[in-house]
Every structure is written in C-alpha cells, then in structure tokens.
Short mmCIF file of C-alpha atoms in Angstrom, two decimals:
data_model
loop_
_atom_site.label_atom_id
_atom_site.label_comp_id
_atom_site.label_asym_id
_atom_site.label_seq_id
_atom_site.Cartn_x
_atom_site.Cartn_y
_atom_site.Cartn_z
CA MET A 1 -127.51 155.44 63.27
CA ASN A 2 -123.52 155.43 62.31
CA LYS A 3 -122.69 154.31 58.79
CA TYR A 4 -119.72 151.78 58.75
CA ASN A 5 -116.95 153.17 56.99
CA PRO A 6 -114.29 150.38 56.20
CA PRO A 7 -110.95 151.59 56.65
CA ARG A 8 -109.31 152.83 53.70
CA MET A 9 -105.96 151.92 52.54
CA ASN A 10 -103.49 154.03 51.98
CA PRO A 11 -104.22 154.90 48.04
CA SER A 12 -100.78 155.24 47.17
CA SER A 13 -99.53 151.33 47.91
CA LEU A 14 -97.98 149.04 45.92
CA ARG A 15 -101.56 147.08 46.52
CA SER A 16 -104.05 149.56 45.40
CA ARG A 17 -102.06 150.92 42.55
CA PHE A 18 -101.99 146.99 41.42
CA ALA A 19 -105.68 146.59 42.21
CA THR A 20 -106.87 149.53 40.47
CA ARG A 21 -104.95 149.21 37.07
CA PHE A 22 -105.64 145.11 37.42
CA LEU A 23 -109.32 145.59 37.60
CA ARG A 24 -109.51 147.81 34.91
CA SER A 25 -108.12 145.99 32.41
CA LEU A 26 -109.68 143.05 33.68
CA SER A 27 -112.79 145.04 32.62
CA LYS A 28 -111.55 145.69 29.57
CA ILE A 29 -110.79 142.30 28.66
CA ASN A 30 -114.23 140.92 29.63
CA ALA A 31 -115.90 143.57 27.89
CA LYS A 32 -114.57 143.12 24.75
CA LYS A 33 -115.58 139.30 24.40
CA PRO A 34 -118.41 137.87 22.40
CA THR A 35 -120.83 136.21 24.80
CA ALA A 36 -120.94 133.29 22.18
CA SER A 37 -117.99 131.76 22.03
CA SER A 38 -116.74 132.45 25.43
CA SER A 39 -116.97 128.90 26.67
CA SER A 40 -114.89 127.31 24.23
CA PRO A 41 -111.35 126.05 25.59
CA THR A 42 -109.45 128.51 23.01
CA GLU A 43 -111.27 131.16 23.92
CA ILE A 44 -110.44 131.02 27.78
CA PHE A 45 -106.94 129.79 26.68
CA ARG A 46 -106.89 132.93 25.13
CA ARG A 47 -108.50 135.06 27.81
CA TYR A 48 -106.05 133.29 30.43
CA ARG A 49 -103.00 134.63 28.07
CA ARG A 50 -104.23 138.23 28.27
CA ILE A 51 -105.47 138.32 31.75
CA LYS A 52 -101.69 136.84 32.55
CA VAL A 53 -100.24 139.59 30.61
CA ALA A 54 -102.41 142.31 32.12
CA ALA A 55 -101.35 141.18 35.49
CA ASP A 56 -97.87 141.37 34.85
CA LYS A 57 -98.25 144.33 33.00
CA SER A 58 -100.23 146.12 35.67
CA MET A 59 -97.56 145.04 37.79
CA ALA A 60 -95.02 146.31 36.21
CA TYR A 61 -96.65 149.72 36.03
CA SER A 62 -97.21 149.82 39.30
CA VAL A 63 -93.42 149.87 40.17
CA ARG A 64 -92.65 152.15 37.43
CA SER A 65 -89.22 151.95 36.30
CA ARG A 66 -87.61 152.28 39.73
CA ARG A 67 -86.77 148.65 39.52
CA THR A 68 -84.83 147.09 36.96
CA TRP A 69 -87.15 144.01 36.85
CA SER A 70 -90.29 145.68 36.22
CA ARG A 71 -88.29 147.85 33.38
CA ALA A 72 -86.86 144.47 31.89
CA MET A 73 -90.35 143.32 32.55
CA LEU A 74 -92.26 146.26 30.60
CA TRP A 75 -89.59 146.15 27.68
CA LYS A 76 -90.36 142.27 27.10
CA LEU A 77 -93.86 143.02 27.20
CA ARG A 78 -94.22 145.67 24.33
CA THR A 79 -91.25 143.78 22.07
CA ARG A 80 -92.77 140.35 22.45
CA PRO A 81 -94.65 139.66 19.12
CA CYS A 82 -97.96 139.94 19.16
CA CYS A 83 -98.24 136.41 17.88
CA ARG A 84 -101.07 134.12 18.62
CA ARG A 85 -100.27 131.37 21.61
CA SER A 86 -98.31 128.34 20.54
CA VAL A 87 -99.45 125.47 22.50
CA LYS A 88 -95.60 124.36 23.66
CA THR A 89 -94.23 128.11 24.62
CA SER A 90 -97.41 128.65 26.99
CA THR A 91 -95.94 127.06 29.81
CA ILE A 92 -92.97 127.72 31.28
CA VAL A 93 -90.96 124.53 31.07
CA ARG A 94 -89.32 123.97 34.61
CA LYS A 95 -86.29 122.02 34.39
CA THR A 96 -85.29 120.06 37.35
CA ARG A 97 -82.13 121.37 38.92
CA HIS A 98 -80.42 118.35 38.35
CA GLU A 99 -80.84 118.86 34.37
CA LYS A 100 -79.09 122.14 34.62
CA GLN A 101 -76.29 121.32 37.12
CA ASN A 102 -75.36 118.44 34.44
CA LYS A 103 -75.91 120.65 31.47
CA ASN A 104 -73.53 123.42 32.48
CA THR A 105 -70.53 123.43 34.64
CA THR A 106 -70.50 127.00 34.92
CA THR A 107 -70.40 128.31 38.47
CA THR A 108 -70.60 131.58 39.68
CA THR A 109 -67.83 131.76 42.28
CA GLY A 110 -68.26 134.92 43.83
CA GLU A 111 -65.52 137.10 44.18
CA ASP A 112 -65.90 136.62 47.90
CA GLY A 113 -65.47 133.19 47.54
CA VAL A 114 -68.87 131.69 48.02
CA VAL A 115 -69.58 129.70 45.69
CA PHE A 116 -73.26 129.84 44.39
CA GLY A 117 -73.08 127.69 41.54
CA VAL A 118 -76.53 126.87 40.01
CA GLU A 119 -78.75 129.10 42.14
CA ALA A 120 -77.32 132.37 40.82
CA ASP A 121 -77.99 131.19 37.54
CA GLU A 122 -81.71 130.22 38.13
CA LEU A 123 -82.36 133.51 40.13
CA ARG A 124 -81.46 134.97 36.80
CA GLU A 125 -83.91 133.25 34.98
CA LEU A 126 -86.48 133.86 37.61
CA VAL A 127 -86.58 137.55 37.71
CA PRO A 128 -86.96 139.36 34.76
CA GLY A 129 -84.02 141.39 33.83
CA GLY A 130 -81.55 139.32 35.92
CA GLU A 131 -79.02 138.56 33.59
CA ALA A 132 -77.21 141.19 33.62
CA MET A 133 -76.68 141.77 37.07
CA ASP A 134 -74.12 141.15 39.51
CA LEU A 135 -74.92 139.01 42.78
CA TYR A 136 -75.59 141.89 45.18
CA ASN A 137 -78.21 143.95 43.07
CA LEU A 138 -79.75 140.66 41.80
CA LEU A 139 -80.59 139.57 45.48
CA ASP A 140 -82.16 143.26 45.85
CA GLU A 141 -84.36 142.69 43.00
CA THR A 142 -85.19 139.12 44.01
CA ALA A 143 -86.37 140.56 47.48
CA HIS A 144 -88.50 143.39 45.84
CA TYR A 145 -89.76 140.76 43.12
CA ILE A 146 -91.08 138.44 45.81
CA LYS A 147 -92.60 141.21 47.57
CA CYS A 148 -94.72 142.76 44.55
CA LEU A 149 -95.42 138.67 43.56
CA THR A 150 -97.00 138.17 47.02
CA THR A 151 -99.36 141.33 46.54
CA GLN A 152 -100.23 140.02 43.28
CA VAL A 153 -100.92 137.06 44.57
CA GLN A 154 -102.98 138.43 47.26
CA VAL A 155 -105.14 141.02 45.44
CA MET A 156 -105.73 138.24 42.70
CA LYS A 157 -107.05 135.72 45.02
CA LYS A 158 -109.17 138.33 46.69
CA ILE A 159 -110.56 139.04 42.83
CA ALA A 160 -111.04 135.52 41.99
CA ASP A 161 -112.71 135.11 45.32
CA PHE A 162 -115.11 137.78 44.78
CA TYR A 163 -115.90 136.60 41.38
CA SER A 164 -116.72 132.96 42.51
CA PRO A 165 -118.00 133.16 46.29
CA MET B 1 -54.52 171.61 63.11
CA GLU B 2 -51.21 172.74 61.70
CA SER B 3 -50.41 175.23 64.26
CA ASN B 4 -51.06 172.67 66.89
CA ALA B 5 -49.31 170.09 64.88
CA GLY B 6 -46.37 172.94 64.44
CA THR B 7 -46.20 173.14 68.27
CA THR B 8 -45.63 169.56 68.45
CA GLU B 9 -42.21 169.84 67.44
CA PRO B 10 -40.80 172.58 69.34
CA ARG B 11 -42.50 171.47 72.24
CA SER B 12 -40.77 168.12 71.70
CA ASN B 13 -37.66 169.76 71.27
CA LEU B 14 -38.60 171.70 74.42
CA THR B 15 -39.22 168.75 76.76
CA ALA B 16 -36.51 166.42 74.77
CA SER B 17 -33.77 168.37 76.11
CA ASP B 18 -34.36 168.76 79.70
CA GLY B 19 -37.50 168.60 81.08
CA ALA B 20 -36.46 170.10 84.42
CA GLN B 21 -34.21 172.87 82.73
CA VAL B 22 -36.11 175.31 80.83
CA THR B 23 -34.16 178.08 79.37
CA ALA B 24 -35.05 181.54 79.28
CA LEU B 25 -34.94 181.60 75.46
CA GLU B 26 -36.93 178.39 75.02
CA SER B 27 -39.81 179.19 77.38
CA LEU B 28 -40.02 182.55 74.78
CA HIS B 29 -40.12 180.61 71.67
CA PHE B 30 -42.55 178.38 73.84
CA THR B 31 -44.79 181.27 74.76
CA ASP B 32 -45.41 182.36 71.32
CA GLU B 33 -46.83 178.91 70.20
CA ILE B 34 -48.74 178.87 73.01
CA HIS B 35 -49.92 182.77 71.96
CA ARG B 36 -50.52 181.21 68.45
CA LEU B 37 -52.59 178.19 69.82
CA ILE B 38 -54.65 180.35 72.38
CA SER B 39 -55.77 182.71 69.83
CA ALA B 40 -56.72 180.12 67.21
CA PRO B 41 -58.82 178.02 69.22
CA VAL B 42 -60.21 180.52 71.72
CA THR B 43 -62.61 181.71 69.09
CA ASP B 44 -63.81 177.98 68.29
CA SER B 45 -62.42 176.18 71.33
CA SER B 46 -64.87 173.76 71.13
CA THR B 47 -64.22 172.41 67.73
CA SER B 48 -61.07 172.36 67.85
CA PHE B 49 -60.58 170.48 71.20
CA MET B 50 -63.12 167.85 69.76
CA ALA B 51 -61.05 167.47 66.53
CA LEU B 52 -58.33 167.04 68.64
CA LEU B 53 -59.91 164.29 70.18
CA GLU B 54 -60.04 162.18 67.22
CA LEU B 55 -56.45 162.86 65.95
CA PRO B 56 -53.91 160.86 67.74
CA PRO B 57 -50.61 163.19 66.95
CA PRO B 58 -52.19 166.28 68.60
CA GLN B 59 -53.06 164.26 71.61
CA ALA B 60 -49.74 165.93 72.93
CA VAL B 61 -51.02 169.28 72.16
CA GLU B 62 -54.51 168.10 74.08
CA LEU B 63 -52.14 167.26 77.11
CA LEU B 64 -50.96 170.68 77.20
CA HIS B 65 -54.28 171.98 76.58
CA SER B 66 -55.27 169.73 79.73
CA SER B 67 -53.54 171.73 81.29
CA ASP B 68 -55.13 174.85 80.23
CA SER B 69 -58.40 173.03 79.70
CA PRO B 70 -60.33 175.12 82.14
CA LYS B 71 -60.06 177.66 79.58
CA LEU B 72 -60.82 175.56 77.09
CA LEU B 73 -64.10 173.93 78.45
CA ALA B 74 -65.40 176.97 79.79
CA THR B 75 -64.62 179.59 76.98
CA SER B 76 -64.49 181.88 79.67
CA SER B 77 -62.35 184.97 78.96
CA PRO B 78 -60.76 185.66 82.54
CA ASN B 79 -59.11 182.56 82.01
CA VAL B 80 -57.44 183.69 79.13
CA GLU B 81 -56.44 186.93 80.30
CA ASP B 82 -54.78 185.22 83.13
CA PHE B 83 -53.14 182.63 80.80
CA LYS B 84 -51.64 185.10 78.86
CA GLY B 85 -50.69 187.11 81.90
CA SER B 86 -48.68 184.32 82.82
CA PHE B 87 -46.69 184.53 79.78
CA HIS B 88 -44.33 187.09 80.70
CA PHE B 89 -42.26 184.96 83.08
CA PRO B 90 -39.26 183.98 80.90
CA SER B 91 -38.27 181.23 83.05
CA ASN B 92 -38.48 177.72 84.16
CA THR B 93 -40.71 179.17 86.85
CA GLY B 94 -43.29 180.38 84.18
CA LEU B 95 -44.21 176.45 83.54
CA ILE B 96 -44.36 175.82 87.04
CA GLU B 97 -46.57 178.77 88.03
CA ARG B 98 -48.64 178.27 85.35
CA ASP B 99 -49.66 174.66 86.74
CA ALA B 100 -50.00 176.14 89.65
CA ARG B 101 -52.22 178.98 88.74
CA PHE B 102 -54.33 176.70 86.67
CA SER B 103 -54.50 174.14 89.56
CA GLY B 104 -55.32 176.92 91.80
CA GLU B 105 -58.09 178.27 89.23
CA ALA B 106 -59.22 174.84 88.66
CA ASN B 107 -59.97 174.44 92.73
CA ASN B 108 -61.49 177.73 92.85
CA SER B 109 -63.81 177.80 90.06
CA ASN B 110 -66.77 175.75 89.96
CA GLY B 111 -66.90 172.19 90.10
CA LYS B 112 -68.34 171.77 86.76
CA ARG B 113 -64.69 172.71 85.23
CA ASN B 114 -63.46 169.94 87.11
CA SER B 115 -65.97 167.44 86.53
CA PRO B 116 -65.90 167.88 82.82
CA GLU B 117 -61.48 167.75 83.01
CA PRO B 118 -61.15 164.36 84.11
CA LYS B 119 -64.24 163.57 81.95
CA ASP B 120 -62.54 164.64 78.79
CA LEU B 121 -59.27 163.89 79.60
CA SER B 122 -60.51 160.10 80.25
CA ALA B 123 -61.81 159.93 76.88
CA ASN B 124 -58.33 159.84 75.23
CA PRO B 125 -57.25 156.60 74.81
CA GLU B 126 -53.94 157.67 76.52
CA LYS B 127 -53.60 156.55 80.10
CA ALA B 128 -50.82 158.95 80.86
CA VAL B 129 -53.64 161.94 80.67
CA LYS B 130 -55.46 160.38 83.09
CA SER B 131 -52.80 161.16 85.79
CA GLU B 132 -53.04 164.77 84.36
CA PRO B 133 -55.77 166.10 85.80
CA ALA B 134 -54.07 164.93 89.20
CA GLU B 135 -50.96 166.51 88.84
CA THR B 136 -52.20 169.83 87.89
CA GLU B 137 -54.18 170.06 90.86
CA SER B 138 -51.54 169.31 92.97
CA SER B 139 -48.59 172.00 93.86
CA GLN B 140 -45.75 172.47 91.62
CA PRO B 141 -42.94 169.77 92.43
CA LEU B 142 -44.48 167.59 89.97
CA VAL B 143 -43.87 169.63 86.93
CA SER B 144 -41.28 167.34 85.51
CA ASP B 145 -43.63 164.36 85.61
CA PRO B 146 -46.09 165.77 83.24
CA ALA B 147 -43.43 167.20 80.92
CA LEU B 148 -41.60 163.31 80.97
CA GLU B 149 -44.75 161.90 80.73
CA LYS B 150 -45.68 164.28 77.52
CA ARG B 151 -42.43 163.26 76.23
CA SER B 152 -43.17 159.66 76.29
CA ILE B 153 -46.59 160.12 74.85
CA LYS B 154 -45.52 162.51 72.08
CA ARG B 155 -43.34 159.80 71.25
CA LYS B 156 -45.95 157.28 70.96
CA ASP B 157 -48.00 159.67 68.96
CA ARG B 158 -45.46 160.24 66.27
CA GLU B 159 -44.79 156.21 65.99
CA ASN B 160 -48.57 156.10 65.45
CA LYS B 161 -48.24 158.99 63.00
CA VAL B 162 -45.32 157.26 60.98
CA LYS B 163 -46.94 154.02 60.91
CA GLY B 164 -49.98 155.16 59.05
CA SER B 165 -53.39 153.72 58.80
CA THR B 166 -52.97 150.42 59.07
CA LYS B 167 -51.80 150.99 62.66
CA LYS B 168 -54.40 153.37 63.44
CA SER B 169 -56.98 150.73 62.00
CA LYS B 170 -55.23 147.97 64.33
CA THR B 171 -55.11 150.24 67.25
CA ALA B 172 -58.91 150.61 66.82
CA ALA B 173 -59.13 147.16 67.92
CA ASN B 174 -62.13 144.84 68.18
CA GLU B 175 -64.48 147.30 66.42
CA SER B 176 -66.67 145.89 63.70
CA SER B 177 -67.24 147.03 60.68
CA GLU B 178 -70.57 149.16 60.23
CA ASP B 179 -73.26 147.91 58.34
CA ALA B 180 -72.94 149.32 54.97
CA GLU B 181 -77.06 149.68 54.35
CA LYS B 182 -77.62 153.38 54.93
CA LEU B 183 -74.28 155.00 54.43
CA PRO B 184 -73.43 156.66 51.54
CA TYR B 185 -69.84 155.75 52.27
CA VAL B 186 -68.83 152.19 53.49
CA HIS B 187 -66.72 153.03 56.82
CA VAL B 188 -65.26 149.77 57.39
CA ARG B 189 -62.88 149.24 60.15
CA ALA B 190 -60.37 146.33 60.30
CA ARG B 191 -60.39 143.34 62.74
CA ARG B 192 -57.78 142.27 64.62
CA GLY B 193 -56.01 140.25 62.72
CA GLN B 194 -57.26 140.82 59.08
CA ALA B 195 -55.78 142.28 56.44
CA THR B 196 -56.38 145.63 55.91
CA ASP B 197 -55.30 146.43 52.22
CA SER B 198 -57.71 148.03 49.73
CA HIS B 199 -58.78 144.75 47.93
CA SER B 200 -60.03 142.80 50.97
CA LEU B 201 -61.30 145.66 52.71
CA ALA B 202 -63.78 146.41 49.24
CA GLU B 203 -64.20 142.56 49.37
CA ARG B 204 -65.52 142.37 53.14
CA ALA B 205 -67.63 145.35 52.81
CA ARG B 206 -69.01 143.72 49.24
CA ARG B 207 -69.37 140.48 51.44
CA GLU B 208 -71.25 142.04 54.31
CA LYS B 209 -73.61 143.67 51.88
CA ILE B 210 -74.97 140.47 50.49
CA ASN B 211 -75.12 138.99 53.75
CA ALA B 212 -77.66 141.59 54.74
CA ARG B 213 -79.30 141.06 51.62
CA MET B 214 -79.62 137.58 52.26
CA LYS B 215 -80.84 138.26 55.77
CA LEU B 216 -83.56 140.42 54.25
CA LEU B 217 -84.86 137.72 51.87
CA GLN B 218 -84.67 134.96 54.77
CA GLU B 219 -87.32 137.37 56.45
CA LEU B 220 -89.25 137.66 53.57
CA VAL B 221 -89.65 134.29 52.53
CA PRO B 222 -91.19 132.16 55.28
CA GLY B 223 -89.54 128.91 56.62
CA CYS B 224 -85.81 130.29 55.97
CA ASN B 225 -84.76 131.26 59.21
CA LYS B 226 -84.04 127.53 60.36
CA ILE B 227 -82.19 127.39 57.14
CA SER B 228 -78.36 127.47 57.63
CA GLY B 229 -76.17 128.08 54.48
CA THR B 230 -76.34 130.32 52.21
CA ALA B 231 -76.84 127.77 49.06
CA LEU B 232 -80.07 126.10 50.80
CA VAL B 233 -81.43 129.67 51.73
CA LEU B 234 -81.25 130.41 47.87
CA ASP B 235 -83.00 127.09 47.06
CA GLU B 236 -85.77 128.00 49.26
CA ILE B 237 -85.65 131.52 47.82
CA ILE B 238 -86.07 130.16 44.20
CA ASN B 239 -88.98 127.82 45.09
CA HIS B 240 -90.66 130.51 46.79
CA ALA B 241 -90.37 132.67 43.75
CA GLN B 242 -91.29 129.57 41.10
CA SER B 243 -94.45 129.07 43.37
CA LEU B 244 -95.37 132.40 43.46
CA GLN B 245 -95.24 132.95 39.79
CA GLN B 246 -97.20 129.40 39.31
CA GLN B 247 -99.73 131.00 41.21
CA VAL B 248 -100.24 134.08 39.16
CA GLU B 249 -100.88 131.58 36.40
CA PHE B 250 -103.35 129.54 38.27
CA LEU B 251 -105.41 132.48 39.47
CA SER B 252 -105.08 134.24 35.94
CA MET B 253 -106.55 130.37 34.98
CA ARG B 254 -109.21 131.02 37.15
CA LEU B 255 -110.09 134.35 36.33
CA ALA B 256 -110.38 133.67 32.91
CA ALA B 257 -112.51 130.48 33.10
CA VAL B 258 -115.09 132.36 36.10
CA ASN B 259 -115.97 134.42 32.84
CA PRO B 260 -117.71 137.43 34.90
CA ARG B 261 -120.50 139.04 33.67
CA ILE B 262 -120.02 142.14 35.46
CA ASP B 263 -122.97 144.59 35.18
CA VAL B 264 -121.65 146.64 37.95
CA ASN B 265 -119.55 149.98 38.15
CA LEU B 266 -115.85 149.34 38.44
CA ASP B 267 -115.71 151.91 41.28
CA SER B 268 -118.31 149.97 43.84
CA ILE B 269 -115.54 147.00 42.82
CA LEU B 270 -113.03 149.15 43.41
CA THR B 271 -114.33 150.46 46.86
CA SER B 272 -115.38 146.98 47.40
CA GLU B 273 -111.98 145.67 46.75
CA SER B 274 -110.30 148.10 49.10
CA GLY B 275 -112.66 147.15 51.75
CA SER B 276 -112.06 143.50 51.18
CA LEU B 277 -108.86 143.78 50.85
CA MET B 278 -108.53 145.51 54.24
CA ASP B 279 -111.19 143.28 56.43
CA SER B 280 -111.11 140.43 54.41
CA ASN B 281 -115.05 140.69 54.11
CA LEU B 282 -117.27 140.16 51.31
CA PRO B 283 -118.90 142.85 50.85
CA SER B 284 -122.45 142.85 49.88
CA LEU B 285 -122.83 145.56 47.72
CA VAL B 286 -123.14 143.99 44.48
CA MET B 287 -123.64 140.28 43.44
CA PRO B 288 -122.64 140.04 40.08
CA VAL B 289 -124.18 137.10 38.40
CA MET B 290 -121.60 134.87 36.99
CA TRP B 291 -120.30 131.46 37.18
CA PRO B 292 -117.91 128.92 34.77
CA GLU B 293 -119.41 128.22 31.77
CA VAL B 294 -118.51 124.56 30.78
CA GLN B 295 -119.67 122.57 27.82
CA GLY B 296 -118.88 119.37 28.72
CA ASN B 297 -116.63 116.88 29.50
CA GLY B 298 -114.88 116.38 25.94
CA HIS B 299 -113.79 120.09 26.24
CA ARG B 300 -112.36 119.54 29.23
CA GLN B 301 -110.31 116.60 28.31
CA GLN B 302 -108.97 118.69 25.65
CA TYR B 303 -107.83 121.48 28.28
CA LEU B 304 -105.77 119.05 30.10
CA HIS B 305 -104.23 117.83 27.21
CA GLN B 306 -103.46 121.31 25.42
CA TRP B 307 -101.82 122.56 28.93
CA HIS B 308 -99.15 120.25 29.65
CA VAL B 309 -99.90 120.61 33.30
CA ASP B 310 -98.12 118.87 35.77
CA ALA B 311 -100.00 116.33 37.81
CA LEU B 312 -100.39 119.18 40.46
CA HIS B 313 -102.54 120.99 38.18
CA GLN B 314 -104.62 118.07 36.89
CA PRO B 315 -106.60 116.94 39.85
CA VAL B 316 -107.41 120.58 40.15
CA TRP B 317 -109.32 120.81 36.81
CA GLY B 318 -110.53 117.18 37.41
CA ARG B 319 -112.38 118.14 40.15
CA GLU B 320 -113.41 121.65 38.71
CA GLU B 321 -115.05 119.77 35.75
CA VAL B 322 -116.56 117.16 37.94
CA CYS B 323 -118.51 119.97 39.73
CA ASN B 324 -119.44 122.05 37.17
CA ASN B 325 -120.82 118.90 35.09
CA TYR B 326 -123.67 119.88 37.54
CA ILE B 327 -124.15 123.75 36.12
CA THR B 328 -126.21 124.62 33.19
CA PRO B 329 -125.44 127.99 32.40
CA GLU B 330 -128.56 129.92 32.62
CA ASN B 331 -128.59 133.69 33.94
CA SER B 332 -131.42 133.46 36.77
CA LEU B 333 -130.77 133.93 40.58
CA LEU B 334 -132.37 131.03 41.26
CA THR B 335 -129.78 128.91 39.06
CA TYR B 336 -127.24 130.82 40.82
CA ASP B 337 -128.82 129.76 44.41
CA SER B 338 -128.89 126.32 43.52
CA SER B 339 -125.43 126.18 41.96
CA THR B 340 -123.52 127.90 44.92
CA ASN B 341 -123.24 124.54 46.28
CA SER B 342 -121.25 123.28 43.96
CA GLU B 343 -119.62 126.57 43.29
CA THR B 344 -118.72 126.95 46.91
CA LEU B 345 -117.50 123.38 46.78
CA HIS B 346 -115.46 124.22 43.76
CA ALA B 347 -114.20 127.51 45.24
CA ASN B 348 -113.18 125.66 48.23
CA GLN B 349 -111.13 122.74 46.50
CA LEU B 350 -109.22 125.64 44.57
CA LYS B 351 -108.61 127.53 47.81
CA MET B 352 -107.04 124.41 49.14
CA GLU B 353 -105.17 123.78 46.34
CA LEU B 354 -103.86 127.39 46.50
#
C-alpha cells in the first residue's frame, strides 16, 4: 500500500516561513489565556490585537531586513508604546480621497513630469516606512508589500478555515 | 589602438596627396606603419579586429585591414610572411602588388576565408567597404578607387570623431534604450530627435525604470491590465493594498473569535498546514474541538458599538451573532457535530464576505 505523501512545499519560501512563525505565536497567544474570561468581548478584542500584531511581526520577521518596509514595521512594533488599547485608535480611520485632496494641495510632481498628486502620499501612508522613499523605491516596496500581504492573507485564511470548518 | 589611430594620419596624408602617385619615401613610411600594425594585432588579431569594429574612427584602418583581412581572419602565419615579404617593394607598385597578391591568395585560399571576409566587411556600416572585397578580388587597375574611397571614408570618420558622442548617439539611430532592470549601469541610447544632454538622459532612464515598476505592479494587482493611465492604476493599487490590510484585520478578528482549544501538536498542524496549503485539502489528522464562544446578544451589541466598523463589517458580525446564538459552548463531540451545521453556515458566510 502506498502511503499518500502530500507534496512538500519549499521550506524556505516566504509562505512557509510566515506560516511556521505565525502558528507558533498563535499557539503562544492561545496558550496563555485563562479559560474563564476568554469569551468576553474585551478579551476577544485584546486577543485580536495580539493576533494582528503577531501576524504583522511574523511577516516582518520572515522578510528579515531585506526590505525597507519590513524594517520600518519591525521598528514600529518594537517602539510602539505597550499601552492598553484605546478604542479610538484601534481601527485605522480611512479618510476618503476627496477629503485628502481638499485638505492638502501638495502634489508630487515627479521630475519626469508625471503628476501623481495624492496617490503617492497615500501609498506612503499605506506602506510602512514609505515616507522617506522616492517614487521608484516606493513602487518597489509596494510591490513586495502587496505580495507579502497576499501570502499573509492566504495563510491566515487557511488557518482560520482549518480551525472552524 | 593608438598605433592604429596613429596610422590613420600618415595614411590620410598618403592618400590625400594623390591616390595614384605614391612616392617611394611615403611608401617606406607606409611600410613602417604597417609593420607596427601587423606586429601588434597579429598576436590578438581577433580582439583587435572586433575592437576595431566598435569604434568608428579606425574604420579606415579596418579598410586597410580588409585588404589584409584574410590574414586577420585566418590567423595563419603564411599570410603574414607573404605580407611582410611584400613590403620590400619600395614603389607605387607595392600597393598594387599587395592587393593583387591578396586577391590571389583570397582566391586560392579556402572558401571560408572569402565568405567571412565579405561578411565581416558588411558588418561595417560604411557602405563603401562592401565594394572593397569586390575590388580586392579584381585585378590591379582599381587601386585608385579603393584609395579614393578610403580617403572619403576617412574624412567621414574624422568628422564623426570631431562631432563627439552626440553624433554617435544619433547615428545609432532608432535604437531604443535598454531596460535598466538588470544592468548595474544604465545604458541608454538616445532616440532620433531626442535631447541627449545628461539631465534628460537621466530623467528618461528614471522614467523608464518607473514605468517598468508600474508594469510589474499592474501584473501583481488583478484587474489593472485594462486600466490605462498611471493615476488610475495607482488608485487601483492603493485600493488593493487597503483591501488586503482589511482582510488581515478580518482574519485576525476571526482567529481571535474562534478561540481554539488547541490540544494538538504544533508539528501536526504544520504538516497539515503545508499539506493544506499545497492541496487545499483539509487534513483529517486531528480535529481540534473548538467553536466560538458567545455569551449572548448583549455582548455582541457591545462589540459592534465598540469597534466603529463600517457597514461592510456589520452584516458579517450580525450574521455570526445570529448563528452563534444557537450554540451552547459544550465540550463534546456531539454538540460539535450538531453545531457543525451552523458552524458551516457561519463559516460559509464569512468566506463569502472575504
């Protein structure tokens, strides 16, 4: 009888590195909680924050320091004040693009004559560490960041599906 | 190279005076130059010849070499010996006889010498060169014509040399600039009619790098291929990145809410994860017993108020709330099985949302 061996994935790919790290941190998070108050909304909220931080951190660690955005994200995660969550800052308030256009009239006119306007600023806000980059590097970092985000979403989706079939 | 360049001058003097009349003195001077020429490139004939091909000024030298090209191409010594032997004719006839000799040798030698010869010569952008092999292969009376052609070609080359790199870039007409993706140096050729000063060149290189990156991003983000215009593409990219970040938040919320009671090995999870990631098959190794633990309606409402979620989020939680009201958090397989229906329903709804 032949045993079915599932095809092994590349052990050093971004996906596997992120998956191992994230699963480890997830088990740590879930291990430390007391079972009693685990269902309270505050507790769930707290766990949500920790899981989100764990996801970002494990993704940034999987990329190491090869990318500017990962370095910026790690730095941000390390130096953020370890305060208890304040409700207002929990979610990212996303301004609409119209508001932004009315608010600041600074336009990024690249030297190449292409006016990118508000989009470059928005990209800079999206990508961690994007404030200090010129346009070419910003696009580079955005591409890598989007690729890493997609792997993150896929892995987390698989984990979530695994845990709640 | 310098010897080659240096020999253009005396040769130009030589031919400028009178192509037909070569005095003995000048021919001796000529032979000295040729000696130097021959001694240098014989050792590395191929490289010097190829290097000659790249530079426009020594094309004139090339032309002379073209008459000697059987020697260069074949790298065989007997040609050299014959060539050197021909130097000792200190007269006008030296040139003629040299041409005749090499034409004879070209005819006598292998066919392969003849075929590379016109091939290499046709590689030169100078059109006059193409007539060269025909004339070397013909007999003597056409010495003046090659000489005249050489003179005109040398004049052109001198003009090219004088006008500098901008002329060179323009004569390399209609060559598009290379993609600067993989090269450490950006080699950019100026197109016809475009400015070639360093600023605009650098800007053009930078612009093309940025356009290449934009193309890459367009491929990465689904649905961006049809959009034209950089601003709209950037908008799409920004939207996509924002949606991905939102999905990460959703999923971490979901993971927090699912609250696994993990009794399993991390290794088994990892192997199953790798398996599932590859095949998207849910493994049946271990069935961890878990479900979201909910207390009641009231708490859920508090959730919704606390988090300032958009309208998009609320339906998700609303549905989950509705489903989970039917679940009693018990730790037995029976309840797990009975709750699978609502679980699957809730999971499917979440999947749809995502």
